[in-house]
């Protein structure tokens, strides 16, 4: 379970981030990948040297960042979200295609592209192949949410039929089923609105709203991806552009809270599935804001406060302590 | 729109708090009311001298704290939540009763009682009267959520029929209609559960869950008090006792987020109605934790860090700045 | 599970009837009870002689009609609907009250009153007592739906608190919880409407209705009494007065179908619970229309086609054969 | 709005039919099309001579049956259901395909094929072209539901992408969006069941079902095709095979009632949209059962009671009179 979001502010900042809903931690921490980071492709003998520095939530194995979500210094953002039952990758590399594994995709995109338009064009030439990272780490069933400083966003889904690349007019993503299914489903909920419905008379009974919020009656509230897609699309559609970056970041996290899973709400095979962390990246500034479930408050890591020409990954510990501003 | 909550931790802390959902600010700030605070009763010529010190979110007018929610040094907590269409107070003081106005009730309760049992007994003798605070400030249509260090909680509702005092077995409260109505309504939702439903076969189709969280399908997600009551009762019922206070506070705010209103979700007469602040009081320690919509992160005020025998109110400014923990 | 309904036609007929939802048959058949039918009261030694002839769906035991629903020649209609968890009758007869058992109530009302107003006045003096009919037949947990040729209707509910008599402005009834609870609940659904919602834009996505009927999105469709109350109140509120009796009867059964339980939809302790029969009485004409689950089509029994001054009950067999109009 | 259904009985009858939901009448009546009926194809100069006799609900224009739904003497059934926003036919005939117009498809299929397997194979070679029937009668935006005496069924949908032919494992169809979308959506509702959920404890509150039918809480009840698909798939999946044909026909109409639209429930451009008629064909016997909204009861036309080798269409007037079985 995951939810991705974009939001623009009145001071022209583009915020991009996600909820990571999981039943376990995966060694995640904020990692800065400097320019010219080099990695070997799994599907052939090529080596890739990245162009752009990246800031990301990732787990690092053998000096390799397995990226959950991140952005680069050029303002491109990429997040992988779970896509169970539908994600289906090629068993073997495909001729005449640039073959990538699913975990290489974000690293390659963030390392080498600036805009959604560039990415969209490049994706015509790629194929995604199911080659495990190592003996212990396989390939996750993901789809990807990609955005940039123009505010455009894309969804990339590789199913048993083909590699689909969708323009994303609602600026959000959740989980299965596919993006086109969710977009059709949204039409079912066009009656939801922030305003109150009018009083009515049913037979001889005068009916009135019991309290405010009655225009949202019927809003689905389940934890599944179908319900979260509707909720997140609704709140994004009804959010006014925040006046400045600070208000935008606050609003962004409040919007993610609207689809978050508190501990206890969902059990997956006897483990609690919950919103492990929420992230919000300032694509213009290269700052990665996140809150862990335990820290509750917002933490920030600025990629420009490290040497982006270094030849080492920068790892910042994952904050699990409650952030409290003690007033007295 | 408001939501009240209690939660016990494994280290025997009792947390009590609420979401304040409003379309405007009301001059709210954290206020400590010291011991022996004295005020005149509106309905007669009596003067009350409080026994206990109080920490509260309130607006102060003429050195008088109009309390939204708070707790006292003895561990009693009281919150007023909106109860539109149903709250109905006496027009005139009632003979043989201790007559209070709605805004005096929290001040009197917090100033003089330690436990829910004490309060319950006293409430048999009181009546609530509709006398405005002053020319500009009238009486709000509230009901009250009361809890203490035993974990018991009460709901107090004055309707056109009578003053109802309910034991509260679910440890939460939202808005209209009345508490007994909500408790009946909960029975409609007993099929909601954190676990996944099993795969089924419908005719010749094998059906399976699309993702995790399918046990919560049908969870109402509207912003109204009816839907929030179900959601909050659900998450409280399914929350495991947090291991310690810090985890408890984090969990408490996550639970309040589960019923919070982000800006944009609800419009009331052309104004956005949203979760202005969320509070969580540690009833044992007398610490008032809160997050404002803008600050996002948690702020804390400790009543024991001021002189509780002072003869002045302590006012702590309401934090509207984004709380960020800058990692680098 | 049961649902009661009233409907007026443009030719001033008042239709009254119900769905009987059960998991078993109870020996039901159409019974005409002639004038001057006499029966002994269970709670004392009085004997009652009825004034009016009655037509009813009932099971007859020892020449005594146990009435499910019916109407009298004066145009009063009464139906008993299940009220589990809430119906609670006195253990002993109450002094200074006219004590009746629940199964005597419809027989007495139909035998002696013409209008809802008369009934309402009489009900102030009665009490309902839990005395079984015989060793095998106890007291059912019912509440009652009562209407007349003025179109007014009442609901009578005896709970552990008191005997409640409610004016019924929506002209329908289903099951538990109490009528006042349902009436509050209706307010939650004021956004439902026959008309289509307008197209909207969410972020950059143009949304439109997928098909007609989109104004009813959010209509609850469960088999329980809470959902059926909303559905039946909705369709009654949105039904235009039928032009004549024949169209009225057709519309009446279509409305009952809107809340009917087909076999398979509900299992109660391993038995299928379904709409055993649906009835529609023409209160002006004294005709009892009904369809059994198996007959599907409508059957009609006219009370004025028998001798209403007879001293015997008339029993008409319950039709279980499929009614088919063979065109060729 | 329309709903299609199949049902098998224990005596090996295969029932096939539908609700026709419309806001107007279209001159519909039961029509028997005899063997060797001949018609000219719109897309070319070919002439088709049918093989099988057909019984159908149709409007006849210039001796040509425009078929809404029907079956042939060989036991194939075909129904056209509205598919707005998605149905999209070729502008011009397509080379190397057998080009048909949408209104020719049922006439050709029923006239020439016996089984779903035959049809499925033939459909690989056809294309559907948008050529109006005449100046006044254009092409409807339909998809088709096809079944036979083996109980198999198909869905045929021509969209802007391609002609899709789906095996139908749930034996039902409604309206837009496409069949594959609905089949994914069903997975969201796997928690619905006829049985009662168990009592639970939420915090300290003991919750129980208010009445029977609680396992269906969350069943969508809107009039749109999305909600009807779920309802109809649910009731078909939970219906036991009826013991004989008569019980099967009764059950079939009760199931259609479960998704029917009573007058008043839906308004389309100021007209009431309602279930104009419901049909149920006995594919083995060639009997067309239907109920009109006004007749309410079931009418039957048997194709074998006319001369199927005639060279004229047989038209049976559409029954609009209330069918009543007068018992006395």
PDB file of N, CA, C and O in Angstrom, chain D residues 23-52:
ATOM      1  N   UNK D  23     -36.122   5.429 -20.601  1.00  0.00           N
ATOM      2  CA  UNK D  23     -37.028   6.520 -20.220  1.00  0.00           C
ATOM      3  C   UNK D  23     -38.159   6.673 -21.234  1.00  0.00           C
ATOM      4  O   UNK D  23     -38.925   7.626 -21.155  1.00  0.00           O
ATOM      5  N   UNK D  24     -38.243   5.754 -22.189  1.00  0.00           N
ATOM      6  CA  UNK D  24     -39.306   5.841 -23.196  1.00  0.00           C
ATOM      7  C   UNK D  24     -39.589   4.442 -23.727  1.00  0.00           C
ATOM      8  O   UNK D  24     -38.771   3.522 -23.568  1.00  0.00           O
ATOM      9  N   UNK D  25     -40.740   4.280 -24.358  1.00  0.00           N
ATOM     10  CA  UNK D  25     -41.037   3.024 -25.035  1.00  0.00           C
ATOM     11  C   UNK D  25     -40.525   3.130 -26.459  1.00  0.00           C
ATOM     12  O   UNK D  25     -40.434   4.233 -27.019  1.00  0.00           O
ATOM     13  N   UNK D  26     -40.196   2.009 -27.065  1.00  0.00           N
ATOM     14  CA  UNK D  26     -39.639   2.061 -28.416  1.00  0.00           C
ATOM     15  C   UNK D  26     -40.431   1.176 -29.384  1.00  0.00           C
ATOM     16  O   UNK D  26     -39.904   0.680 -30.370  1.00  0.00           O
ATOM     17  N   UNK D  27     -41.723   0.997 -29.070  1.00  0.00           N
ATOM     18  CA  UNK D  27     -42.557   0.179 -29.952  1.00  0.00           C
ATOM     19  C   UNK D  27     -42.283  -1.302 -29.775  1.00  0.00           C
ATOM     20  O   UNK D  27     -42.558  -2.118 -30.655  1.00  0.00           O
ATOM     21  N   UNK D  28     -41.775  -1.646 -28.595  1.00  0.00           N
ATOM     22  CA  UNK D  28     -41.366  -3.030 -28.359  1.00  0.00           C
ATOM     23  C   UNK D  28     -42.578  -3.960 -28.269  1.00  0.00           C
ATOM     24  O   UNK D  28     -43.624  -3.577 -27.755  1.00  0.00           O
ATOM     25  N   UNK D  29     -42.416  -5.156 -28.837  1.00  0.00           N
ATOM     26  CA  UNK D  29     -43.406  -6.212 -28.666  1.00  0.00           C
ATOM     27  C   UNK D  29     -42.712  -7.538 -28.923  1.00  0.00           C
ATOM     28  O   UNK D  29     -41.599  -7.573 -29.444  1.00  0.00           O
ATOM     29  N   UNK D  30     -43.371  -8.611 -28.514  1.00  0.00           N
ATOM     30  CA  UNK D  30     -42.788  -9.917 -28.780  1.00  0.00           C
ATOM     31  C   UNK D  30     -43.031 -10.252 -30.244  1.00  0.00           C
ATOM     32  O   UNK D  30     -44.153 -10.148 -30.739  1.00  0.00           O
ATOM     33  N   UNK D  31     -41.958 -10.629 -30.919  1.00  0.00           N
ATOM     34  CA  UNK D  31     -42.010 -10.900 -32.350  1.00  0.00           C
ATOM     35  C   UNK D  31     -41.378 -12.266 -32.601  1.00  0.00           C
ATOM     36  O   UNK D  31     -40.295 -12.545 -32.066  1.00  0.00           O
ATOM     37  N   UNK D  32     -42.063 -13.100 -33.386  1.00  0.00           N
ATOM     38  CA  UNK D  32     -41.440 -14.343 -33.830  1.00  0.00           C
ATOM     39  C   UNK D  32     -41.000 -14.158 -35.281  1.00  0.00           C
ATOM     40  O   UNK D  32     -41.801 -13.771 -36.136  1.00  0.00           O
ATOM     41  N   UNK D  33     -39.697 -14.384 -35.496  1.00  0.00           N
ATOM     42  CA  UNK D  33     -39.123 -14.298 -36.835  1.00  0.00           C
ATOM     43  C   UNK D  33     -38.966 -15.738 -37.331  1.00  0.00           C
ATOM     44  O   UNK D  33     -38.189 -16.508 -36.763  1.00  0.00           O
ATOM     45  N   UNK D  34     -39.719 -16.121 -38.388  1.00  0.00           N
ATOM     46  CA  UNK D  34     -39.674 -17.528 -38.805  1.00  0.00           C
ATOM     47  C   UNK D  34     -38.348 -17.880 -39.490  1.00  0.00           C
ATOM     48  O   UNK D  34     -37.524 -17.022 -39.765  1.00  0.00           O
ATOM     49  N   UNK D  35     -38.189 -19.146 -39.732  1.00  0.00           N
ATOM     50  CA  UNK D  35     -37.004 -19.625 -40.453  1.00  0.00           C
ATOM     51  C   UNK D  35     -36.942 -18.965 -41.829  1.00  0.00           C
ATOM     52  O   UNK D  35     -37.958 -18.561 -42.386  1.00  0.00           O
ATOM     53  N   UNK D  36     -35.769 -18.935 -42.358  1.00  0.00           N
ATOM     54  CA  UNK D  36     -35.532 -18.428 -43.720  1.00  0.00           C
ATOM     55  C   UNK D  36     -35.886 -16.959 -43.889  1.00  0.00           C
ATOM     56  O   UNK D  36     -36.102 -16.484 -45.015  1.00  0.00           O
ATOM     57  N   UNK D  37     -35.946 -16.256 -42.779  1.00  0.00           N
ATOM     58  CA  UNK D  37     -36.128 -14.804 -42.883  1.00  0.00           C
ATOM     59  C   UNK D  37     -34.905 -14.234 -43.592  1.00  0.00           C
ATOM     60  O   UNK D  37     -33.772 -14.595 -43.305  1.00  0.00           O
ATOM     61  N   UNK D  38     -35.156 -13.326 -44.529  1.00  0.00           N
ATOM     62  CA  UNK D  38     -34.072 -12.812 -45.365  1.00  0.00           C
ATOM     63  C   UNK D  38     -33.940 -11.299 -45.218  1.00  0.00           C
ATOM     64  O   UNK D  38     -34.937 -10.591 -45.118  1.00  0.00           O
ATOM     65  N   UNK D  39     -32.707 -10.838 -45.164  1.00  0.00           N
ATOM     66  CA  UNK D  39     -32.496  -9.387 -45.069  1.00  0.00           C
ATOM     67  C   UNK D  39     -31.204  -9.007 -45.797  1.00  0.00           C
ATOM     68  O   UNK D  39     -30.289  -9.807 -45.946  1.00  0.00           O
ATOM     69  N   UNK D  40     -31.186  -7.751 -46.256  1.00  0.00           N
ATOM     70  CA  UNK D  40     -30.017  -7.226 -46.966  1.00  0.00           C
ATOM     71  C   UNK D  40     -29.030  -6.643 -45.970  1.00  0.00           C
ATOM     72  O   UNK D  40     -29.416  -5.924 -45.048  1.00  0.00           O
ATOM     73  N   UNK D  41     -27.766  -6.902 -46.180  1.00  0.00           N
ATOM     74  CA  UNK D  41     -26.745  -6.316 -45.321  1.00  0.00           C
ATOM     75  C   UNK D  41     -26.513  -4.857 -45.704  1.00  0.00           C
ATOM     76  O   UNK D  41     -26.516  -4.507 -46.882  1.00  0.00           O
ATOM     77  N   UNK D  42     -26.318  -4.044 -44.696  1.00  0.00           N
ATOM     78  CA  UNK D  42     -26.143  -2.614 -44.936  1.00  0.00           C
ATOM     79  C   UNK D  42     -24.775  -2.291 -45.534  1.00  0.00           C
ATOM     80  O   UNK D  42     -24.632  -1.347 -46.304  1.00  0.00           O
ATOM     81  N   UNK D  43     -23.770  -3.069 -45.161  1.00  0.00           N
ATOM     82  CA  UNK D  43     -22.399  -2.683 -45.508  1.00  0.00           C
ATOM     83  C   UNK D  43     -21.989  -3.139 -46.897  1.00  0.00           C
ATOM     84  O   UNK D  43     -20.952  -2.733 -47.403  1.00  0.00           O
ATOM     85  N   UNK D  44     -22.793  -4.010 -47.514  1.00  0.00           N
ATOM     86  CA  UNK D  44     -22.468  -4.428 -48.874  1.00  0.00           C
ATOM     87  C   UNK D  44     -23.758  -4.897 -49.555  1.00  0.00           C
ATOM     88  O   UNK D  44     -24.850  -4.649 -49.060  1.00  0.00           O
ATOM     89  N   UNK D  45     -23.637  -5.561 -50.637  1.00  0.00           N
ATOM     90  CA  UNK D  45     -24.843  -5.932 -51.368  1.00  0.00           C
ATOM     91  C   UNK D  45     -25.329  -7.346 -51.063  1.00  0.00           C
ATOM     92  O   UNK D  45     -26.230  -7.852 -51.720  1.00  0.00           O
ATOM     93  N   UNK D  46     -24.706  -7.962 -50.043  1.00  0.00           N
ATOM     94  CA  UNK D  46     -25.102  -9.332 -49.734  1.00  0.00           C
ATOM     95  C   UNK D  46     -26.494  -9.393 -49.127  1.00  0.00           C
ATOM     96  O   UNK D  46     -26.967  -8.463 -48.494  1.00  0.00           O
ATOM     97  N   UNK D  47     -27.077 -10.559 -49.280  1.00  0.00           N
ATOM     98  CA  UNK D  47     -28.369 -10.859 -48.703  1.00  0.00           C
ATOM     99  C   UNK D  47     -28.146 -12.059 -47.779  1.00  0.00           C
ATOM    100  O   UNK D  47     -27.424 -12.985 -48.116  1.00  0.00           O
ATOM    101  N   UNK D  48     -28.755 -12.013 -46.596  1.00  0.00           N
ATOM    102  CA  UNK D  48     -28.618 -13.125 -45.653  1.00  0.00           C
ATOM    103  C   UNK D  48     -29.948 -13.846 -45.530  1.00  0.00           C
ATOM    104  O   UNK D  48     -30.993 -13.199 -45.360  1.00  0.00           O
ATOM    105  N   UNK D  49     -29.925 -15.151 -45.614  1.00  0.00           N
ATOM    106  CA  UNK D  49     -31.125 -15.927 -45.301  1.00  0.00           C
ATOM    107  C   UNK D  49     -30.883 -16.682 -44.006  1.00  0.00           C
ATOM    108  O   UNK D  49     -29.959 -17.498 -43.922  1.00  0.00           O
ATOM    109  N   UNK D  50     -31.700 -16.363 -43.016  1.00  0.00           N
ATOM    110  CA  UNK D  50     -31.519 -17.018 -41.722  1.00  0.00           C
ATOM    111  C   UNK D  50     -31.839 -18.501 -41.800  1.00  0.00           C
ATOM    112  O   UNK D  50     -32.604 -18.944 -42.664  1.00  0.00           O
ATOM    113  N   UNK D  51     -31.256 -19.211 -40.841  1.00  0.00           N
ATOM    114  CA  UNK D  51     -31.481 -20.648 -40.743  1.00  0.00           C
ATOM    115  C   UNK D  51     -32.523 -20.950 -39.660  1.00  0.00           C
ATOM    116  O   UNK D  51     -33.440 -21.732 -39.842  1.00  0.00           O
ATOM    117  N   UNK D  52     -32.382 -20.247 -38.532  1.00  0.00           N
ATOM    118  CA  UNK D  52     -33.212 -20.567 -37.365  1.00  0.00           C
ATOM    119  C   UNK D  52     -34.352 -19.571 -37.161  1.00  0.00           C
ATOM    120  O   UNK D  52     -34.197 -18.378 -37.447  1.00  0.00           O
TER     121      UNK D  52
END
